[in-house]
Short mmCIF file of C-alpha atoms in Angstrom, two decimals:
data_model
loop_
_atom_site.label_atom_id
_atom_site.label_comp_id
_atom_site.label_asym_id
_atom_site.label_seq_id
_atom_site.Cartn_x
_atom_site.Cartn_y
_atom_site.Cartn_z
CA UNK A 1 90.88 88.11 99.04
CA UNK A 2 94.86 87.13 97.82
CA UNK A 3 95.57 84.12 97.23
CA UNK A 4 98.80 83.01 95.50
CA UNK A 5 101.25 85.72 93.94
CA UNK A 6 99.69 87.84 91.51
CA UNK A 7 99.43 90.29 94.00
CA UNK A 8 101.46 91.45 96.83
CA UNK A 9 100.93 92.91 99.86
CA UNK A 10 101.13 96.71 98.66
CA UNK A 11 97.78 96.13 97.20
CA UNK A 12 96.72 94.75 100.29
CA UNK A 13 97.99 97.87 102.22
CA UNK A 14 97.13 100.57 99.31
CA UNK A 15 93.52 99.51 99.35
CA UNK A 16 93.28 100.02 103.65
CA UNK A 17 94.83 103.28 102.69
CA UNK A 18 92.47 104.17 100.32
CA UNK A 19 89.15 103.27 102.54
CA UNK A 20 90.94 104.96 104.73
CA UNK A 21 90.33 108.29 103.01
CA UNK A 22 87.58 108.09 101.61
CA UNK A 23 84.84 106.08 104.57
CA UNK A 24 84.09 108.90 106.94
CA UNK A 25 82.25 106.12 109.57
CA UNK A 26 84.08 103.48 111.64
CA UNK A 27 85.60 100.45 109.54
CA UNK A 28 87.75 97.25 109.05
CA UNK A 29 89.90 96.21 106.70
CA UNK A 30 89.55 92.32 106.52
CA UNK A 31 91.92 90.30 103.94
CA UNK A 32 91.56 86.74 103.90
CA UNK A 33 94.77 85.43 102.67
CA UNK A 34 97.35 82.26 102.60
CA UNK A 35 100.04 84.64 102.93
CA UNK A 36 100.41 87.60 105.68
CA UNK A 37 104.12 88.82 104.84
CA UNK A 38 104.15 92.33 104.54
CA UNK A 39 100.33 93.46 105.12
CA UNK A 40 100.24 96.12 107.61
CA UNK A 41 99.59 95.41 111.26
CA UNK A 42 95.68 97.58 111.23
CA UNK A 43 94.75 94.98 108.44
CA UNK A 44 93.23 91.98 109.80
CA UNK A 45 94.08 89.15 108.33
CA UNK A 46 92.15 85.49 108.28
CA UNK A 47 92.68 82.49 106.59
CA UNK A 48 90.93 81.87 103.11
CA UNK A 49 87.02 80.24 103.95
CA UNK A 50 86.93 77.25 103.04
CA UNK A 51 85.68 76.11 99.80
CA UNK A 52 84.59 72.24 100.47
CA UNK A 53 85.10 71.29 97.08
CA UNK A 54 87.64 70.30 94.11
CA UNK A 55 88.08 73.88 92.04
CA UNK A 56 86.40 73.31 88.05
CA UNK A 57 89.28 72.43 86.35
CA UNK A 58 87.68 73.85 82.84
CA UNK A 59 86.87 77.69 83.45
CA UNK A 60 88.61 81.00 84.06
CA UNK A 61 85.99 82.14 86.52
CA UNK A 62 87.29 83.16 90.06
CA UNK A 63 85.31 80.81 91.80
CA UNK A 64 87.20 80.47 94.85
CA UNK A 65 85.13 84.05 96.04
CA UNK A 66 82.63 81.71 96.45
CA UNK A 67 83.61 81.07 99.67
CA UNK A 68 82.74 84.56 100.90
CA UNK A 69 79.03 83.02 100.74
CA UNK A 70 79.70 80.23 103.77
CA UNK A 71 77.21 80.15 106.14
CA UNK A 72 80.09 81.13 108.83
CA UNK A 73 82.55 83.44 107.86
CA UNK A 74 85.35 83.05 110.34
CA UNK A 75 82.40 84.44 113.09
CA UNK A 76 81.74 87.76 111.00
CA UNK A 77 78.37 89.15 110.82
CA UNK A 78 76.52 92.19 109.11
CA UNK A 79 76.98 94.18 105.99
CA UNK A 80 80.34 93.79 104.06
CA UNK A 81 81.57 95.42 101.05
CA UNK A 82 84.26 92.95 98.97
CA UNK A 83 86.82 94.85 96.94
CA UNK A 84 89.34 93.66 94.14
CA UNK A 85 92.41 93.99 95.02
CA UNK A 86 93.13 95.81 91.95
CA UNK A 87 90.62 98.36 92.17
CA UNK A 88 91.38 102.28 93.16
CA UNK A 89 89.09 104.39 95.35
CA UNK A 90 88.57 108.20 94.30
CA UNK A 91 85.49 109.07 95.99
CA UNK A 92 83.43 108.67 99.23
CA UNK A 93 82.64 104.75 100.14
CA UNK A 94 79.56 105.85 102.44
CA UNK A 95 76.78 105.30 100.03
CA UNK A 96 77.84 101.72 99.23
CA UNK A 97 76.56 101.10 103.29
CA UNK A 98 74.13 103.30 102.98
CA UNK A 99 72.12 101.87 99.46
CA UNK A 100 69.33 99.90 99.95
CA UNK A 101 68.12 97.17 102.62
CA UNK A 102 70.45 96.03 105.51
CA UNK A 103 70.22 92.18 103.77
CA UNK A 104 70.64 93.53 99.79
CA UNK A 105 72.80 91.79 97.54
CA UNK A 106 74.25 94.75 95.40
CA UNK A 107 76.81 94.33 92.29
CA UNK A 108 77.76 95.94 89.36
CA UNK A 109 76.60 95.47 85.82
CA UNK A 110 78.60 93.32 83.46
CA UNK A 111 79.69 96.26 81.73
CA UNK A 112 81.45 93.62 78.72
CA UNK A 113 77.35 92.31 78.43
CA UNK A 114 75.60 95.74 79.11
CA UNK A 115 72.27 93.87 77.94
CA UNK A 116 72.19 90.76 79.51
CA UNK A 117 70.89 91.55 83.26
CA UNK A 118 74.46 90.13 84.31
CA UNK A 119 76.76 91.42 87.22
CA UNK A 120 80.14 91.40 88.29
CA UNK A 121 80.94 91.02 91.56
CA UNK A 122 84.50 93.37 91.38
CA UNK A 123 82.43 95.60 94.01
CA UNK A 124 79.68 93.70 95.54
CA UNK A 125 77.37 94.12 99.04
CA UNK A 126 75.83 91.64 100.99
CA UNK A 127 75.13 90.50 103.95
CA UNK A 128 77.71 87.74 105.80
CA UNK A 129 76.17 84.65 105.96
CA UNK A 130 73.08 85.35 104.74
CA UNK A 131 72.77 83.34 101.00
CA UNK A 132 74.58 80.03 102.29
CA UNK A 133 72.48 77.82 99.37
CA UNK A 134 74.85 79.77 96.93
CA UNK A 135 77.98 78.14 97.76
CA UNK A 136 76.06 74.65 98.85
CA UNK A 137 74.44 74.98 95.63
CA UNK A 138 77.90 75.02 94.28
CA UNK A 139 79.63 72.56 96.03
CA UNK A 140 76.99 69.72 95.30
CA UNK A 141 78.23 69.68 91.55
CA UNK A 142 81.00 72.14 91.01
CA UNK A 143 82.30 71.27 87.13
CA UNK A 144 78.53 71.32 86.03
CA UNK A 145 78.05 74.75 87.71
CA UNK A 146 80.92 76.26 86.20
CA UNK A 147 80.26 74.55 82.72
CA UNK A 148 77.18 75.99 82.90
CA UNK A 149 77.74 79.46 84.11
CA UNK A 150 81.59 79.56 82.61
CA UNK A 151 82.34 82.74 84.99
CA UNK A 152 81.50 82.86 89.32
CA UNK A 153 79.48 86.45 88.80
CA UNK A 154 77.42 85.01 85.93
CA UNK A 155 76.30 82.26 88.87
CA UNK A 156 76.18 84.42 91.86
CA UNK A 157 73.66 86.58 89.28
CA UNK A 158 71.80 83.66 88.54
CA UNK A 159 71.08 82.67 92.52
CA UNK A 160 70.32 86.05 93.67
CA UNK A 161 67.59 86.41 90.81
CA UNK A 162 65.10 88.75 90.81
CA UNK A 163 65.99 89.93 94.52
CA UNK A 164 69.65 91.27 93.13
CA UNK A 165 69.93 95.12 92.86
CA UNK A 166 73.39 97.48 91.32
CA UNK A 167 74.88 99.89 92.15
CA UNK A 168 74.08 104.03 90.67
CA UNK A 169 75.30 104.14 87.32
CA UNK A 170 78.98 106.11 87.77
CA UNK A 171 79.69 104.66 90.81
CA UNK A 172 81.77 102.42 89.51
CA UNK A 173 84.02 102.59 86.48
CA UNK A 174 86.06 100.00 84.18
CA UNK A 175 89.59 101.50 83.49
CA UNK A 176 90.08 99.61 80.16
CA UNK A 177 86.31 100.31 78.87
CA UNK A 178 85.74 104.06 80.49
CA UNK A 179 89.10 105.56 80.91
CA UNK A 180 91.33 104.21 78.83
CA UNK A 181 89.00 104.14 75.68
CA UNK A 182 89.00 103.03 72.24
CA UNK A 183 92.31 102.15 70.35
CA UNK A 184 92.93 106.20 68.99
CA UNK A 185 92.15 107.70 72.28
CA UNK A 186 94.53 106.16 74.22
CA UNK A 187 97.43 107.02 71.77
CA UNK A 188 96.55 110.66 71.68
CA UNK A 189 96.46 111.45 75.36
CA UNK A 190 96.48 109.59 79.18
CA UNK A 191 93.38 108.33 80.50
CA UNK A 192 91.04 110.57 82.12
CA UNK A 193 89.37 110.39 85.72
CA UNK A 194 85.68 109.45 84.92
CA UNK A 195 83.13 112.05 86.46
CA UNK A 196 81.62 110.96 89.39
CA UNK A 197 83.22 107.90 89.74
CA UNK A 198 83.96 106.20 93.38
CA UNK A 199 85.85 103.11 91.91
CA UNK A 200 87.99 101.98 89.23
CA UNK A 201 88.58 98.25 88.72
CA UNK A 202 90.45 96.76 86.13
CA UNK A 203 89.49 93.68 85.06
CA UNK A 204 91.94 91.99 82.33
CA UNK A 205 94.71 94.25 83.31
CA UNK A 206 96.33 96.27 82.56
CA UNK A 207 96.57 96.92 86.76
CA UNK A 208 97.15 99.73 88.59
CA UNK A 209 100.70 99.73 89.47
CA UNK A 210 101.25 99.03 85.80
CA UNK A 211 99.38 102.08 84.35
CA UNK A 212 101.26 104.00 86.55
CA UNK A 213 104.17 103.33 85.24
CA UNK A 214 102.72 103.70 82.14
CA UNK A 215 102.88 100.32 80.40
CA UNK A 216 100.56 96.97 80.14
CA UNK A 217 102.19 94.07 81.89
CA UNK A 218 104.43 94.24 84.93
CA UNK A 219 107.29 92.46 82.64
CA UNK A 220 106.79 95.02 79.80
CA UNK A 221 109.66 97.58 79.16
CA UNK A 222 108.92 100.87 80.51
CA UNK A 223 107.07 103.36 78.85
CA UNK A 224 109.29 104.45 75.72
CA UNK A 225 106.29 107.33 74.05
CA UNK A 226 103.98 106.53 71.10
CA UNK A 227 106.46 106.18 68.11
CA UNK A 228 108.88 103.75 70.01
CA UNK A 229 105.94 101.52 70.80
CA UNK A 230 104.19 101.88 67.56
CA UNK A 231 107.50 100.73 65.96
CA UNK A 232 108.05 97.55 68.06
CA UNK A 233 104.38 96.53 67.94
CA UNK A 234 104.51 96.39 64.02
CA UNK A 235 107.96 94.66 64.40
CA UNK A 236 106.23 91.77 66.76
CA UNK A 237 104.65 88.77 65.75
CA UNK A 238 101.32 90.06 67.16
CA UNK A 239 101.16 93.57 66.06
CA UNK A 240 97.31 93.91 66.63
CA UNK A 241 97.40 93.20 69.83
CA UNK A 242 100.49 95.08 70.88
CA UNK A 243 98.75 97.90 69.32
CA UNK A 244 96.06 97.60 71.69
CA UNK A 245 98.56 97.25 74.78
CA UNK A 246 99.16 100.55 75.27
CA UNK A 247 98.66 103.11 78.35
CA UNK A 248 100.58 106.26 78.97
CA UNK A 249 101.22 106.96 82.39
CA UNK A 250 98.36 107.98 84.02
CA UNK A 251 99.26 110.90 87.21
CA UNK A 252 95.49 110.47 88.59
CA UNK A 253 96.18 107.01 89.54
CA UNK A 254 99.23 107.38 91.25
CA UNK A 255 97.98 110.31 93.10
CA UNK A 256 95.08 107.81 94.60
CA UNK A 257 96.83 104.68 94.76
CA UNK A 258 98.80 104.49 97.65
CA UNK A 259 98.72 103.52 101.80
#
């Protein structure tokens, strides 16, 4: 899904690329978008689902993905595999088809909440149309939902219950938690590929195209080496955290992360 312009359409066209490589049986690339320019021709593009309802107005939750729950999807059917945007494949996509029952609704652990039973629907299965009650559930009240459930994963978790299954630990990886690591490590050398690992999402940035280039937001300088940054994060008002903002350039990225 892209909505707005946080992303543009190389992400769009990078991630085609990417499933491209790495799903050895026959696929599509769906994107459902409010903006086409620039997304390859092989991509199909559809028009966001409709939500039916005002967006909460007092949560950071992404809850416009749950839309991907109508009961109609644009006349789509079967298994489907959502992707962030800003996530980059390394290794085969078969086994994320292959896992479980036809109708399973498969996510990823809330890594940030490793004990809470949570997911996090950054890589998520399930079947189209399928779980409608989720996003009629939703609609009904949606300021008390997200009050209540503050993020759209935290909810999805909650409706799927007991029947909700994730993913083979490895599969998926968190750049900021599992590559980039704690505040040393990622001054002393760049992030490493994680072992085994399929997919790397990065939620709460930095993104891809930005570790490439080695630095944290897309308006940051480029990278300038350790000392340089070191000096102008204890010259900013918020040295902590521009302590913390820090990636070197990262080659394994780049070398996955194109169309």
């Amino acid at each position: 899904m892209k909505w707005g312009r946080k992303y543009g359409p190389d992400y769009v066209n990078r991630l085609h690329g990417m499933v491209a490589r790495h799903l050895s049986c026959p696929f599509r690339v769906i994107c459902f978008t409010d903006d086409t320019d620039g997304i390859r021709p092989e991509i199909e593009c559809l028009p966001l689902p409709p939500l039916n309802c005002e967006l909460p107005q007092r949560s950071r939750g992404k809850w416009r993905k749950l839309s991907l729950w109508n009961r109609d999807l644009h006349g789509l059917s079967g298994p489907a595999l959502f992707v962030d945007l800003d996530s980059v494949i390394i290794g085969s996509l078969d086994g994320y088809f292959t896992l479980g029952a036809r109708d399973a609704v498969i996510l990823e652990r809330n890594w940030s909440k490793p004990l809470s039973g949570l997911g996090q629907t950054s890589v998520f299965r399930f079947l189209i149309g399928s779980r409608p009650e989720i996003l009629e559930r939703f609609q009904a009240d949606p300021q008390a939902i997200a009050d209540r459930f503050q993020y759209e994963q935290h909810y999805v978790t909650h409706c799927v219950g007991s029947d909700l299954q994730f993913w083979p630990r490895g599969w998926n990886r968190h750049f900021r938690l599992h590559c980039l690591g704690p505040l040393p490590l990622r001054y002393l050398r760049p992030a490493p590929q994680p072992r085994r690992a399929r997919i790397v999402t990065f939620p709460g940035g930095p993104n891809p195209a930005e570790v490439v280039a080695g630095r944290w937001e897309a308006d940051s300088p480029p990278y300038r080496g350790r000392r340089r940054h070191i000096a102008a994060a204890l010259a900013s008002p918020h040295p902590w955290e521009q302590l913390r903002h820090f990636v070197m350039p990262v080659r394994w990225i780049g070398d996955a992360w194109k169309d």
